[in-house]
Coordinates of C-alpha atoms and ligand atoms in Angstrom, one line a residue:
X29 CA 5.7 -41.9 31.3
X30 CA 3.7 -44.9 30.2
X31 CA 4.6 -47.8 32.4
X32 CA 3.7 -51.3 31.2
X33 CA 2.4 -53.4 34.1
X34 CA 4.9 -56.0 35.2
X35 CA 2.4 -58.8 35.0
X36 CA 2.2 -58.2 31.2
X37 CA 6.0 -58.8 30.8
X38 CA 6.9 -61.9 28.9
X39 CA 9.3 -62.9 31.6
X40 CA 6.6 -62.7 34.2
X41 CA 4.7 -65.5 32.3
X42 CA 7.7 -67.8 32.9
X43 CA 8.7 -66.7 36.5
X44 CA 5.5 -65.4 38.0
X45 CA 2.8 -68.1 38.3
X46 CA 2.4 -70.2 41.4
X47 CA 2.4 -73.5 39.5
X48 CA 4.6 -76.5 38.8
X49 CA 6.0 -75.3 35.5
X50 CA 7.1 -71.9 36.9
X51 CA 8.5 -73.7 39.9
X52 CA 10.8 -75.4 37.4
X53 CA 11.7 -72.1 35.7
X54 CA 12.5 -70.5 39.1
X55 CA 14.5 -73.4 40.5
X56 CA 16.6 -73.6 37.3
X57 CA 17.3 -69.8 37.5
X58 CA 18.4 -70.4 41.1
X59 CA 20.6 -73.2 39.9
X60 CA 22.6 -70.4 38.1
X61 CA 23.1 -68.5 41.3
X62 CA 20.2 -66.1 40.8
X63 CA 17.6 -65.3 43.5
X64 CA 14.1 -63.8 43.4
X65 CA 15.6 -60.4 43.8
X66 CA 17.2 -60.8 40.4
X67 CA 14.0 -61.1 38.4
X68 CA 10.9 -60.2 40.4
X69 CA 9.4 -57.0 39.1
X70 CA 12.2 -56.5 36.6
X71 CA 12.5 -56.7 32.8
X72 CA 14.8 -59.5 31.6
X73 CA 17.1 -58.1 28.9
X74 CA 18.7 -60.4 26.4
X75 CA 22.1 -59.2 25.3
X76 CA 22.7 -60.9 21.9
X77 CA 26.5 -61.1 21.7
X78 CA 28.1 -61.9 18.3
X79 CA 31.6 -62.4 19.9
X80 CA 33.7 -65.2 18.4
X81 CA 37.4 -66.0 18.2
X82 CA 37.0 -66.0 14.4
X83 CA 35.5 -62.6 14.4
X84 CA 38.2 -59.9 14.7
X85 CA 35.8 -57.0 14.3
X86 CA 33.9 -58.1 17.4
X87 CA 36.8 -59.1 19.6
X88 CA 36.0 -56.4 22.2
X89 CA 32.5 -57.6 22.7
X90 CA 33.7 -60.1 25.3
X91 CA 34.8 -57.1 27.4
X92 CA 32.1 -54.7 26.2
X93 CA 29.2 -56.9 27.3
X94 CA 30.2 -56.3 30.9
X95 CA 29.4 -52.6 30.4
X96 CA 26.0 -53.5 28.9
X97 CA 25.2 -55.7 31.9
X98 CA 26.3 -53.0 34.3
X99 CA 23.9 -50.5 32.6
X100 CA 21.0 -53.0 32.8
X101 CA 21.6 -53.6 36.5
X102 CA 21.9 -49.8 37.1
X103 CA 18.5 -49.3 35.6
X104 CA 16.9 -52.2 37.5
X105 CA 16.8 -54.9 34.9
X106 CA 18.1 -58.4 34.7
X107 CA 20.7 -58.9 32.0
X108 CA 21.2 -62.3 30.3
X109 CA 23.9 -62.7 27.7
X110 CA 23.0 -65.0 24.8
X111 CA 25.6 -65.9 22.1
X112 CA 24.5 -65.8 18.5
X113 CA 26.3 -66.8 15.3
X114 CA 29.0 -64.3 14.3
X115 CA 29.2 -63.2 10.7
X116 CA 32.9 -62.5 10.3
X117 CA 33.2 -61.0 6.8
X118 CA 36.8 -62.2 6.1
X119 CA 37.0 -65.7 7.4
X120 CA 33.5 -67.1 6.9
X121 CA 33.1 -68.9 3.5
X122 CA 31.7 -69.1 0.9
X123 CA 30.4 -65.7 2.0
X124 CA 28.8 -64.2 5.2
X125 CA 25.8 -63.2 3.0
X126 CA 24.8 -66.9 2.7
X127 CA 24.2 -66.8 6.5
X128 CA 22.6 -63.4 7.0
X129 CA 19.1 -64.8 6.9
X130 CA 20.1 -67.8 9.0
X131 CA 21.2 -65.4 11.8
X132 CA 18.1 -63.3 11.4
X133 CA 16.1 -66.5 12.0
X134 CA 18.2 -67.4 15.0
X135 CA 17.7 -64.0 16.5
X136 CA 14.0 -64.0 16.0
X137 CA 13.6 -67.5 17.5
X138 CA 16.0 -67.0 20.3
X139 CA 14.1 -63.9 21.4
X140 CA 10.7 -65.7 21.0
X141 CA 11.7 -68.9 22.8
X142 CA 13.2 -67.4 25.9
X143 CA 11.8 -65.4 28.9
X144 CA 13.0 -62.0 27.7
X145 CA 11.3 -58.6 27.5
X146 CA 13.8 -56.6 25.5
X147 CA 17.2 -56.9 23.8
X148 CA 20.5 -55.2 23.2
X149 CA 21.9 -56.4 19.8
X150 CA 25.7 -56.3 19.6
X151 CA 26.9 -56.3 16.0
X152 CA 28.9 -54.3 13.5
X153 CA 30.7 -56.4 10.9
X154 CA 28.9 -56.1 7.6
X155 CA 26.0 -58.6 7.6
X156 CA 25.7 -58.7 11.4
X157 CA 23.8 -55.4 11.5
X158 CA 21.0 -56.4 9.0
X159 CA 20.8 -59.9 10.4
X160 CA 20.3 -58.8 14.0
X161 CA 17.9 -56.0 13.0
X162 CA 15.8 -58.2 10.7
X163 CA 15.4 -60.9 13.3
X164 CA 14.6 -58.5 16.1
X165 CA 12.1 -56.6 14.0
X166 CA 10.3 -59.8 13.1
X167 CA 10.0 -60.7 16.8
X168 CA 8.9 -57.2 17.7
X169 CA 10.3 -56.8 21.2
X170 CA 11.8 -53.5 22.2
X171 CA 15.5 -53.5 21.2
X172 CA 18.4 -51.2 20.9
X173 CA 21.4 -51.7 18.5
X174 CA 24.9 -51.5 19.9
X175 CA 27.4 -50.9 17.0
X176 CA 30.9 -52.4 17.4
X177 CA 32.5 -49.1 16.2
X178 CA 35.2 -48.7 13.6
X179 CA 38.8 -49.8 14.2
X180 CA 41.6 -47.3 14.3
X181 CA 43.2 -45.9 11.1
X182 CA 45.6 -48.3 9.4
X183 CA 49.2 -47.3 9.3
X184 CA 52.4 -48.6 7.7
X185 CA 55.7 -46.8 6.9
X186 CA 54.1 -43.4 7.5
X187 CA 51.1 -44.1 5.3
X188 CA 47.5 -44.0 6.5
X189 CA 45.7 -47.2 5.3
X190 CA 42.0 -47.8 4.8
X191 CA 40.3 -51.2 5.2
X192 CA 39.7 -53.0 1.9
X193 CA 40.3 -50.0 -0.3
X194 CA 44.0 -49.9 0.2
X195 CA 44.2 -53.7 0.0
X196 CA 42.7 -53.5 -3.5
X197 CA 44.9 -50.6 -4.4
X198 CA 48.2 -52.0 -3.3
X199 CA 47.4 -55.4 -4.7
X200 CA 47.0 -53.9 -8.1
X201 CA 50.4 -52.1 -7.5
X202 CA 52.0 -55.4 -6.4
X203 CA 50.6 -57.2 -9.5
X204 CA 52.1 -54.4 -11.6
X205 CA 55.5 -55.0 -9.9
X206 CA 55.7 -51.8 -8.0
X207 CA 55.6 -53.3 -4.4
X208 CA 58.0 -55.8 -2.9
X209 CA 57.1 -58.8 -0.9
X210 CA 58.4 -57.2 2.3
X211 CA 56.3 -54.1 1.8
X212 CA 53.3 -56.2 1.1
X213 CA 53.8 -58.1 4.4
X214 CA 54.2 -54.7 6.2
X215 CA 50.9 -53.6 4.8
X216 CA 49.3 -56.8 6.0
X217 CA 50.4 -56.1 9.6
X218 CA 49.4 -52.4 9.5
X219 CA 46.0 -52.3 7.7
X220 CA 44.0 -53.6 10.7
X221 CA 45.6 -52.3 13.9
X222 CA 42.8 -52.7 16.5
X223 CA 39.5 -54.5 17.1
X224 CA 36.4 -52.9 15.5
X225 CA 34.9 -53.1 12.1
X226 CA 36.4 -51.7 8.9
X227 CA 37.1 -48.0 9.2
X228 CA 36.4 -46.9 5.6
X229 CA 32.8 -46.1 4.7
X230 CA 32.4 -49.7 3.7
X231 CA 29.4 -51.9 4.4
X232 CA 30.0 -52.1 8.2
X233 CA 30.2 -48.3 8.7
X234 CA 27.3 -47.8 6.2
X235 CA 25.1 -50.3 8.0
X236 CA 25.7 -49.0 11.5
X237 CA 25.0 -45.5 10.2
X238 CA 21.8 -46.8 8.7
X239 CA 20.9 -48.4 12.0
X240 CA 21.4 -45.0 13.7
X241 CA 19.5 -43.3 10.9
X242 CA 16.6 -45.7 11.4
X243 CA 16.6 -44.5 15.0
X244 CA 17.8 -47.9 16.4
X245 CA 21.0 -46.6 18.2
X246 CA 21.7 -44.0 20.8
X247 CA 22.7 -40.7 19.1
X248 CA 26.3 -40.8 17.9
X249 CA 26.8 -44.5 18.8
X250 CA 27.7 -45.7 15.4
X251 CA 30.7 -43.3 14.9
X252 CA 32.6 -44.1 18.2
X253 CA 35.8 -45.9 17.4
X254 CA 35.8 -49.4 19.1
X255 CA 38.9 -48.7 21.2
X256 CA 37.7 -45.3 22.5
X257 CA 36.5 -45.3 26.1
X258 CA 33.4 -43.5 25.0
X259 CA 32.4 -46.9 23.5
X260 CA 32.4 -48.4 26.9
X261 CA 30.2 -45.6 28.3
X262 CA 27.9 -45.9 25.3
X263 CA 27.6 -49.7 26.0
X264 CA 26.5 -49.1 29.6
X265 CA 24.1 -46.4 28.4
X266 CA 22.5 -49.0 26.0
X267 CA 22.0 -51.2 29.0
X268 CA 20.3 -48.5 31.0
X269 CA 18.2 -47.3 28.1
X270 CA 16.7 -50.7 27.1
X271 CA 15.3 -51.2 30.6
X272 CA 13.4 -47.9 30.2
X273 CA 12.3 -48.9 26.7
X274 CA 10.7 -52.1 28.0
X275 CA 8.8 -50.2 30.7
X276 CA 7.7 -47.7 28.0
X277 CA 6.8 -50.5 25.7
X278 CA 8.7 -48.8 22.9
X279 CA 8.5 -51.5 20.3
X280 CA 10.3 -51.4 16.9
X281 CA 7.0 -50.7 14.9
X282 CA 6.9 -47.3 16.6
X283 CA 10.4 -46.5 15.4
X284 CA 10.8 -48.1 12.0
X285 CA 8.2 -46.3 9.8
X286 CA 8.1 -44.9 6.3
X287 CA 9.7 -41.8 7.7
X288 CA 12.6 -43.5 9.5
X289 CA 13.3 -45.7 6.5
X290 CA 13.5 -42.6 4.3
X291 CA 15.8 -41.0 6.9
X292 CA 18.0 -44.1 6.8
X293 CA 18.2 -44.1 3.0
X294 CA 19.1 -40.3 3.0
X295 CA 21.8 -40.9 5.6
X296 CA 23.1 -43.8 3.6
X297 CA 23.3 -41.7 0.4
X298 CA 25.0 -38.8 2.2
X299 CA 27.7 -41.1 3.6
X300 CA 28.5 -42.4 0.1
X301 CA 27.3 -45.7 1.2
X302 CA 28.3 -49.2 0.2
X303 CA 26.4 -50.9 -2.6
X304 CA 25.5 -53.7 -0.2
X305 CA 23.4 -51.2 1.8
X306 CA 20.8 -51.3 -1.0
X307 CA 20.1 -55.0 -0.5
X308 CA 20.1 -54.8 3.3
X309 CA 17.9 -51.6 3.4
X310 CA 15.3 -53.3 1.2
X311 CA 15.3 -56.4 3.4
X312 CA 15.1 -54.5 6.7
X313 CA 12.3 -52.3 5.4
X314 CA 10.3 -55.2 4.1
X315 CA 10.6 -57.0 7.4
X316 CA 9.2 -53.9 9.0
X317 CA 6.2 -53.7 6.6
X318 CA 7.6 -50.7 4.9
X319 CA 7.7 -51.1 1.1
X320 CA 11.0 -49.9 -0.4
X321 CA 12.1 -50.5 -4.0
X322 CA 15.2 -49.9 -6.0
X323 CA 13.4 -47.0 -7.7
X324 CA 12.7 -45.4 -4.3
X325 CA 16.4 -45.6 -3.5
X326 CA 17.4 -44.1 -6.8
X327 CA 15.0 -41.2 -6.3
X328 CA 16.4 -40.3 -2.9
X329 CA 19.9 -40.8 -4.2
X330 CA 19.3 -38.3 -7.0
X331 CA 18.6 -35.6 -4.5
X332 CA 21.1 -36.4 -1.8
X333 CA 24.7 -35.3 -2.2
X334 CA 27.5 -37.2 -0.6
X335 CA 28.7 -35.0 2.3
X336 CA 30.9 -37.5 4.3
X337 CA 34.4 -37.1 2.9
X338 CA 35.3 -40.7 3.9
X339 CA 37.0 -43.2 1.6
X340 CA 36.2 -44.8 -0.7
X341 CA 33.7 -42.2 -2.0
X342 CA 35.5 -39.4 -0.2
X343 CA 39.2 -38.7 -0.7
X344 CA 41.1 -38.2 2.4
X345 CA 39.5 -39.4 5.6
X346 CA 38.5 -42.4 7.6
X347 CA 35.9 -43.2 10.3
X348 CA 38.2 -42.0 13.2
X349 CA 38.3 -38.6 11.5
X350 CA 34.5 -38.7 11.1
X351 CA 34.1 -39.3 14.9
X352 CA 36.4 -36.4 15.7
X353 CA 34.4 -34.2 13.3
X354 CA 31.2 -34.8 15.2
X355 CA 30.1 -38.1 13.8
X356 CA 26.7 -39.1 12.5
X357 CA 24.7 -36.5 14.5
X358 CA 26.8 -33.7 12.9
X359 CA 26.2 -35.2 9.4
X360 CA 22.4 -35.5 10.1
X361 CA 22.4 -31.9 11.3
X362 CA 23.9 -30.9 8.0
X363 CA 21.1 -32.8 6.2
X364 CA 18.6 -30.8 8.1
X365 CA 15.2 -30.7 6.4
X366 CA 16.1 -33.6 4.1
X367 CA 15.3 -35.8 7.2
X368 CA 12.0 -36.2 9.0
X369 CA 13.0 -34.7 12.3
X370 CA 9.9 -35.9 14.0
X371 CA 10.8 -39.6 13.6
X372 CA 11.0 -41.4 16.9
X373 CA 14.2 -43.1 18.1
X374 CA 15.2 -45.6 20.7
X375 CA 16.4 -42.7 22.9
X376 CA 12.7 -41.9 23.4
X377 CA 13.3 -38.6 21.7
X378 CA 12.9 -37.6 18.1
X379 CA 15.7 -37.3 15.5
X380 CA 15.3 -33.5 15.7
X381 CA 15.8 -33.6 19.5
X382 CA 18.7 -36.0 19.3
X383 CA 20.7 -33.8 16.9
X384 CA 19.7 -30.4 18.2
X385 CA 23.0 -30.0 20.0
X386 CA 25.3 -31.6 17.4
X387 CA 28.3 -29.7 16.1
X388 CA 30.4 -30.1 13.0
X389 CA 34.0 -29.6 14.1
X390 CA 35.6 -30.2 10.7
X391 CA 33.8 -29.0 7.6
X392 CA 36.2 -30.8 5.3
X393 CA 35.4 -34.2 6.8
X394 CA 31.7 -33.5 7.1
X395 CA 30.8 -31.2 4.3
X396 CA 27.8 -28.9 4.0
X397 CA 25.1 -29.5 1.3
X398 CA 26.5 -26.5 -0.6
X399 CA 30.0 -28.0 -0.7
X400 CA 29.5 -31.8 -1.2
X401 CA 32.1 -34.4 -2.0
X402 CA 29.8 -35.6 -4.8
X403 CA 26.9 -33.6 -6.1
X404 CA 24.4 -36.4 -6.6
X405 CA 23.7 -39.6 -4.7
X406 CA 26.6 -42.0 -4.6
X407 CA 24.6 -45.0 -6.0
X408 CA 22.6 -45.3 -9.2
X409 CA 20.1 -48.0 -10.1
X410 CA 20.2 -49.1 -13.7
X411 CA 17.6 -50.9 -15.7
X412 CA 17.4 -52.2 -19.3
X413 CA 17.2 -55.4 -21.3
X414 CA 20.3 -56.7 -19.5
X415 CA 18.8 -56.0 -16.0
X416 CA 15.0 -55.9 -16.2
X417 CA 14.7 -56.0 -12.4
X418 CA 17.7 -53.6 -11.9
X419 CA 21.4 -53.4 -11.2
X420 CA 23.5 -51.0 -9.1
X421 CA 26.6 -48.9 -9.7
X422 CA 28.5 -46.5 -7.5
X423 CA 29.4 -43.5 -9.7
X424 CA 30.9 -41.7 -6.7
X425 CA 33.8 -44.2 -6.6
X426 CA 34.7 -44.7 -10.2
X427 CA 36.4 -43.0 -13.1
X428 CA 33.9 -40.4 -14.4
X429 CA 34.8 -41.2 -18.1
X430 CA 32.7 -44.4 -17.8
X431 CA 29.4 -42.5 -17.0
X432 CA 28.5 -43.4 -20.6
X433 CA 30.2 -46.3 -22.2
X434 CA 29.8 -48.8 -25.1
X435 CA 32.1 -51.8 -25.4
X436 CA 32.3 -55.5 -26.3
X437 CA 31.5 -58.1 -23.7
X438 CA 34.2 -60.4 -22.4
X439 CA 32.3 -63.2 -20.5
X440 CA 33.4 -65.5 -17.7
X441 CA 31.0 -68.1 -16.5
X442 CA 32.8 -68.7 -13.2
X443 CA 35.4 -67.2 -11.0
X444 CA 37.9 -69.8 -12.2
X445 CA 37.3 -68.8 -15.8
X446 CA 37.6 -65.1 -14.8
X447 CA 41.0 -65.7 -13.2
X448 CA 42.3 -67.2 -16.4
X449 CA 41.4 -63.9 -18.2
X450 CA 42.7 -61.5 -15.6
X451 CA 45.9 -63.4 -14.9
X452 CA 46.9 -63.7 -18.6
X453 CA 49.2 -61.0 -19.7
X454 CA 48.4 -61.8 -23.3
X455 CA 44.6 -61.8 -22.9
X456 CA 42.6 -60.5 -25.8
X457 CA 41.1 -57.7 -23.9
X458 CA 41.2 -53.9 -24.1
X459 CA 40.2 -51.1 -21.7
X460 CA 37.0 -50.6 -23.8
X461 CA 35.8 -54.2 -23.0
X462 CA 33.0 -54.8 -20.5
X463 CA 34.4 -57.6 -18.3
X464 CA 31.5 -59.9 -17.2
X465 CA 31.3 -62.4 -14.4
X466 CA 28.1 -64.3 -14.2
X467 CA 26.6 -67.1 -12.0
X468 CA 27.7 -65.2 -8.9
X469 CA 24.3 -64.1 -7.7
X470 CA 22.2 -65.3 -4.7
X471 CA 21.7 -68.8 -6.2
X472 CA 24.7 -68.9 -8.5
X473 CA 27.5 -67.8 -6.0
X474 CA 25.9 -69.3 -4.0
X475 CA 25.0 -66.5 -1.5
X476 CA 26.0 -63.7 -3.8
X477 CA 29.7 -63.4 -2.8
X478 CA 31.6 -60.1 -3.0
X479 CA 33.3 -60.9 -6.3
X480 CA 31.9 -57.9 -8.1
X481 CA 35.0 -55.7 -7.9
X482 CA 36.5 -57.9 -10.6
X483 CA 40.3 -57.4 -10.5
X484 CA 41.8 -55.5 -13.4
X485 CA 43.3 -57.8 -16.0
X486 CA 47.1 -58.1 -15.7
X487 CA 47.4 -57.0 -19.3
X488 CA 45.6 -53.7 -18.7
X489 CA 47.4 -53.0 -15.5
X490 CA 50.7 -53.4 -17.4
X491 CA 49.4 -50.8 -19.9
X492 CA 48.7 -48.4 -17.0
X493 CA 44.9 -48.7 -16.8
X494 CA 43.3 -48.7 -13.3
X495 CA 39.6 -48.8 -14.1
X496 CA 37.3 -50.4 -16.7
X497 CA 33.6 -51.3 -16.9
X498 CA 33.0 -54.6 -15.1
X499 CA 29.6 -56.3 -14.7
X500 CA 28.2 -59.1 -12.6
X501 CA 25.3 -60.5 -10.6
X502 CA 27.6 -60.5 -7.5
X503 CA 28.0 -57.9 -4.8
X504 CA 31.2 -56.1 -4.0
X505 CA 32.8 -55.1 -0.7
X506 CA 31.7 -51.7 0.5
X507 CA 35.4 -50.7 0.6
X508 CA 35.7 -51.4 -3.2
X509 CA 35.7 -48.9 -6.0
X510 CA 35.7 -48.8 -9.8
X511 CA 33.2 -48.9 -12.6
X512 CA 31.6 -52.1 -11.4
X513 CA 28.0 -52.8 -12.2
X514 CA 26.6 -55.2 -9.6
X515 CA 23.5 -57.1 -8.4
X516 CA 22.2 -57.6 -12.0
X517 CA 18.7 -59.1 -11.5
X518 CA 17.4 -61.6 -12.4
X519 CA 20.8 -63.3 -11.9
X520 CA 22.2 -65.5 -14.7
X521 CA 21.8 -68.7 -12.7
X522 CA 18.0 -68.5 -12.8
X523 CA 18.0 -67.5 -16.5
X524 CA 18.2 -63.7 -16.4
X525 CA 19.3 -62.1 -19.6
X526 CA 22.8 -62.0 -18.3
X527 CA 22.9 -65.8 -18.9
X528 CA 22.4 -65.2 -22.6
X529 CA 25.3 -62.7 -23.3
X530 CA 28.2 -63.9 -25.5
X531 CA 31.7 -62.6 -25.7
X532 CA 31.7 -59.8 -28.4
X533 CA 28.1 -58.6 -27.8
X534 CA 28.0 -54.9 -27.5
X535 CA 27.0 -53.6 -24.0
X536 CA 25.9 -50.1 -23.5
X537 CA 26.0 -48.2 -20.1
X538 CA 24.3 -44.9 -19.7
X539 CA 24.4 -43.8 -16.0
X540 CA 22.8 -40.4 -16.5
X541 CA 19.8 -42.1 -18.0
X542 CA 20.0 -45.1 -15.7
X543 CA 20.2 -47.6 -18.6
X544 CA 22.1 -50.9 -19.0
X545 CA 21.5 -52.8 -22.3
X546 CA 22.9 -55.4 -24.5
X547 CA 22.6 -54.5 -28.2
X548 CA 20.4 -57.5 -29.0
X549 CA 16.8 -57.6 -30.1
X550 CA 14.1 -59.4 -28.2
X551 CA 14.0 -62.0 -31.0
X552 CA 17.8 -62.7 -30.7
X553 CA 17.5 -63.0 -26.9
X554 CA 14.5 -65.3 -27.2
X555 CA 16.3 -67.5 -29.6
X556 CA 19.3 -67.9 -27.3
X557 CA 17.0 -68.6 -24.4
X558 CA 15.7 -71.7 -26.1
X559 CA 19.2 -73.2 -25.9
X560 CA 19.9 -72.2 -22.3
X561 CA 20.2 -75.1 -19.9
X562 CA 19.7 -74.3 -16.2
X563 CA 22.8 -75.2 -14.1
X564 CA 22.6 -77.8 -11.4
X565 CA 21.8 -76.3 -7.9
X566 CA 24.8 -76.1 -5.5
X567 CA 23.1 -77.9 -2.6
X568 CA 20.9 -80.9 -2.2
X569 CA 20.6 -81.0 1.6
X570 CA 20.8 -78.9 4.7
X571 CA 20.7 -75.1 5.1
X572 CA 22.1 -74.5 1.6
X573 CA 19.2 -76.5 0.1
X574 CA 16.7 -74.4 2.1
X575 CA 18.6 -71.2 1.0
X576 CA 18.3 -72.1 -2.7
X577 CA 14.6 -73.0 -2.4
X578 CA 13.6 -69.7 -0.8
X579 CA 16.1 -66.9 -1.5
X580 CA 14.7 -63.9 -3.3
X581 CA 16.6 -61.9 -5.9
X582 CA 18.8 -58.8 -5.1
X583 CA 16.1 -56.3 -5.9
X584 CA 13.9 -57.8 -3.2
X585 CA 16.6 -57.7 -0.6
X586 CA 17.7 -61.4 -0.8
X587 CA 15.4 -62.3 2.1
X588 CA 13.7 -65.7 2.3
X589 CA 10.2 -65.7 0.7
X590 CA 8.7 -67.2 3.9
X591 CA 10.0 -64.5 6.2
X592 CA 8.1 -61.6 4.7
X593 CA 6.2 -59.5 7.2
X594 CA 2.8 -61.2 6.7
X595 CA 4.3 -64.5 7.8
X596 CA 6.5 -63.2 10.6
X597 CA 3.7 -61.1 12.2
X598 CA 1.5 -64.2 12.5
X599 CA 3.9 -66.3 14.6
X600 CA 2.2 -67.0 18.0
X601 CA 3.9 -66.5 21.4
X602 CA 5.1 -69.9 22.8
X603 CA 2.8 -71.7 25.2
X604 CA 4.1 -71.8 28.8
X605 CA 3.1 -75.2 30.0
Ligands
FES704 FE1 34.4 -56.9 9.6 FE2 35.1 -55.4 7.4 S1 35.7 -57.4 7.9 S2 33.7 -55.0 9.0

């Protein structure tokens, strides 16, 4: 096994030399109760912990980090726990997405500025996975991703409850008058019964599966429920493994390649992934120097069936069932040759070696390619005069009657305006309308909030409708469902064609042919554009100001323009003086 010489370790540059500066480094380490035996000849491993008392999905990280440290010590490394900002999806406003790139920057710089040789990244709640991975990729040290694991199934009054998906479903029923206040409060207490991330195949489960598909997790790590004792053992194994990775100098550029990105996309499509995955996949791939476009994603989607029968794309099951059925290794084994089995992973073995012994214990939860939940990829990329740079829809989780649709637009310029439409039992809207929310994109939201699963209008709920075509430049939660067209690019706030639509314009959706158009001529659009006035930016100072100056559109992954690979790769190591 290749063994990197200790004097080439980054930490050795801080602690090794016999000079005044290193005297300071060593004496301050000793101030913390450490002695030479703790660091001499050993890799220093940063454990980036996203624990916070406002982050319910990561509550167990306070306990779990002890297992990571134990593993690092077992393997002869020196663990150092470093807190980083936690991206709690529910409590953080205006949206965790506003801060994804900020955390990516924090991760990159915290690794660069400190005497560390490798890292374990502890994340799981939606944006935490891409944020941690993007930052660590840009820094380039060996790292391993430790997923938080899904929470237990929800339960109330004998009913199994799924994160998000059942909240939307029962909220519609409550608004239709079918659920009492007491029942609603019972659902509130039963839908999230343990720590861990959302247990549907929402953004969190999708992103941790993608991290494993990229080769960044130990095999099977992403499927272990957070409260399962296997999660503790996996945490210790991450600690042991990262020490070996540092000695082997197994850097992320050897793992994240064109092949592993294609594997991750295939895995995502087979899980019936969250629409958010599209944005994060593009951002992570671009940080890694691997070009990935919406068209690439659509092409893989068209040939990859959904085989994870997990809600919301699947019908009956949740992540706990997925784990008992064999988890992600079993799903990857079903995908077989659709994956590049020679791709390298953090385990030091290839994908093929990792999944060779995987078993599918429940063929209804993890289907075969011959018996999929949904025959074609769960996501479709649409283009047309309404979305020249693309839009996304999830056909696997919507009423199939909307695969082709033509209907008049009903336009809301803001969420407040939208609410006045959806809460009005007399609103002038029909099930054929296309309900549009604009100014909810990366700049308009700001931060592209998850407003894209626009609630069904009260009037239509009362008439018995539960789905209609909705359209926005926002994102939607990965646990959402419905005929919701999302991520329209360019967004309305920067003058995309969406800004020019008026109530009553005819919108045409053709998912089989991947088209999204407004029935207006180029001349009509150009005429309206002359009268369009750009809205005032949301921020004039601070992080928000920087965000608005540099955020890219959804089809580019919503990264900052100055964090592209060519910039990140040229950042020098800090001087030790
Ligand atoms: Fe954290 Fe859903 S709220 S994963």
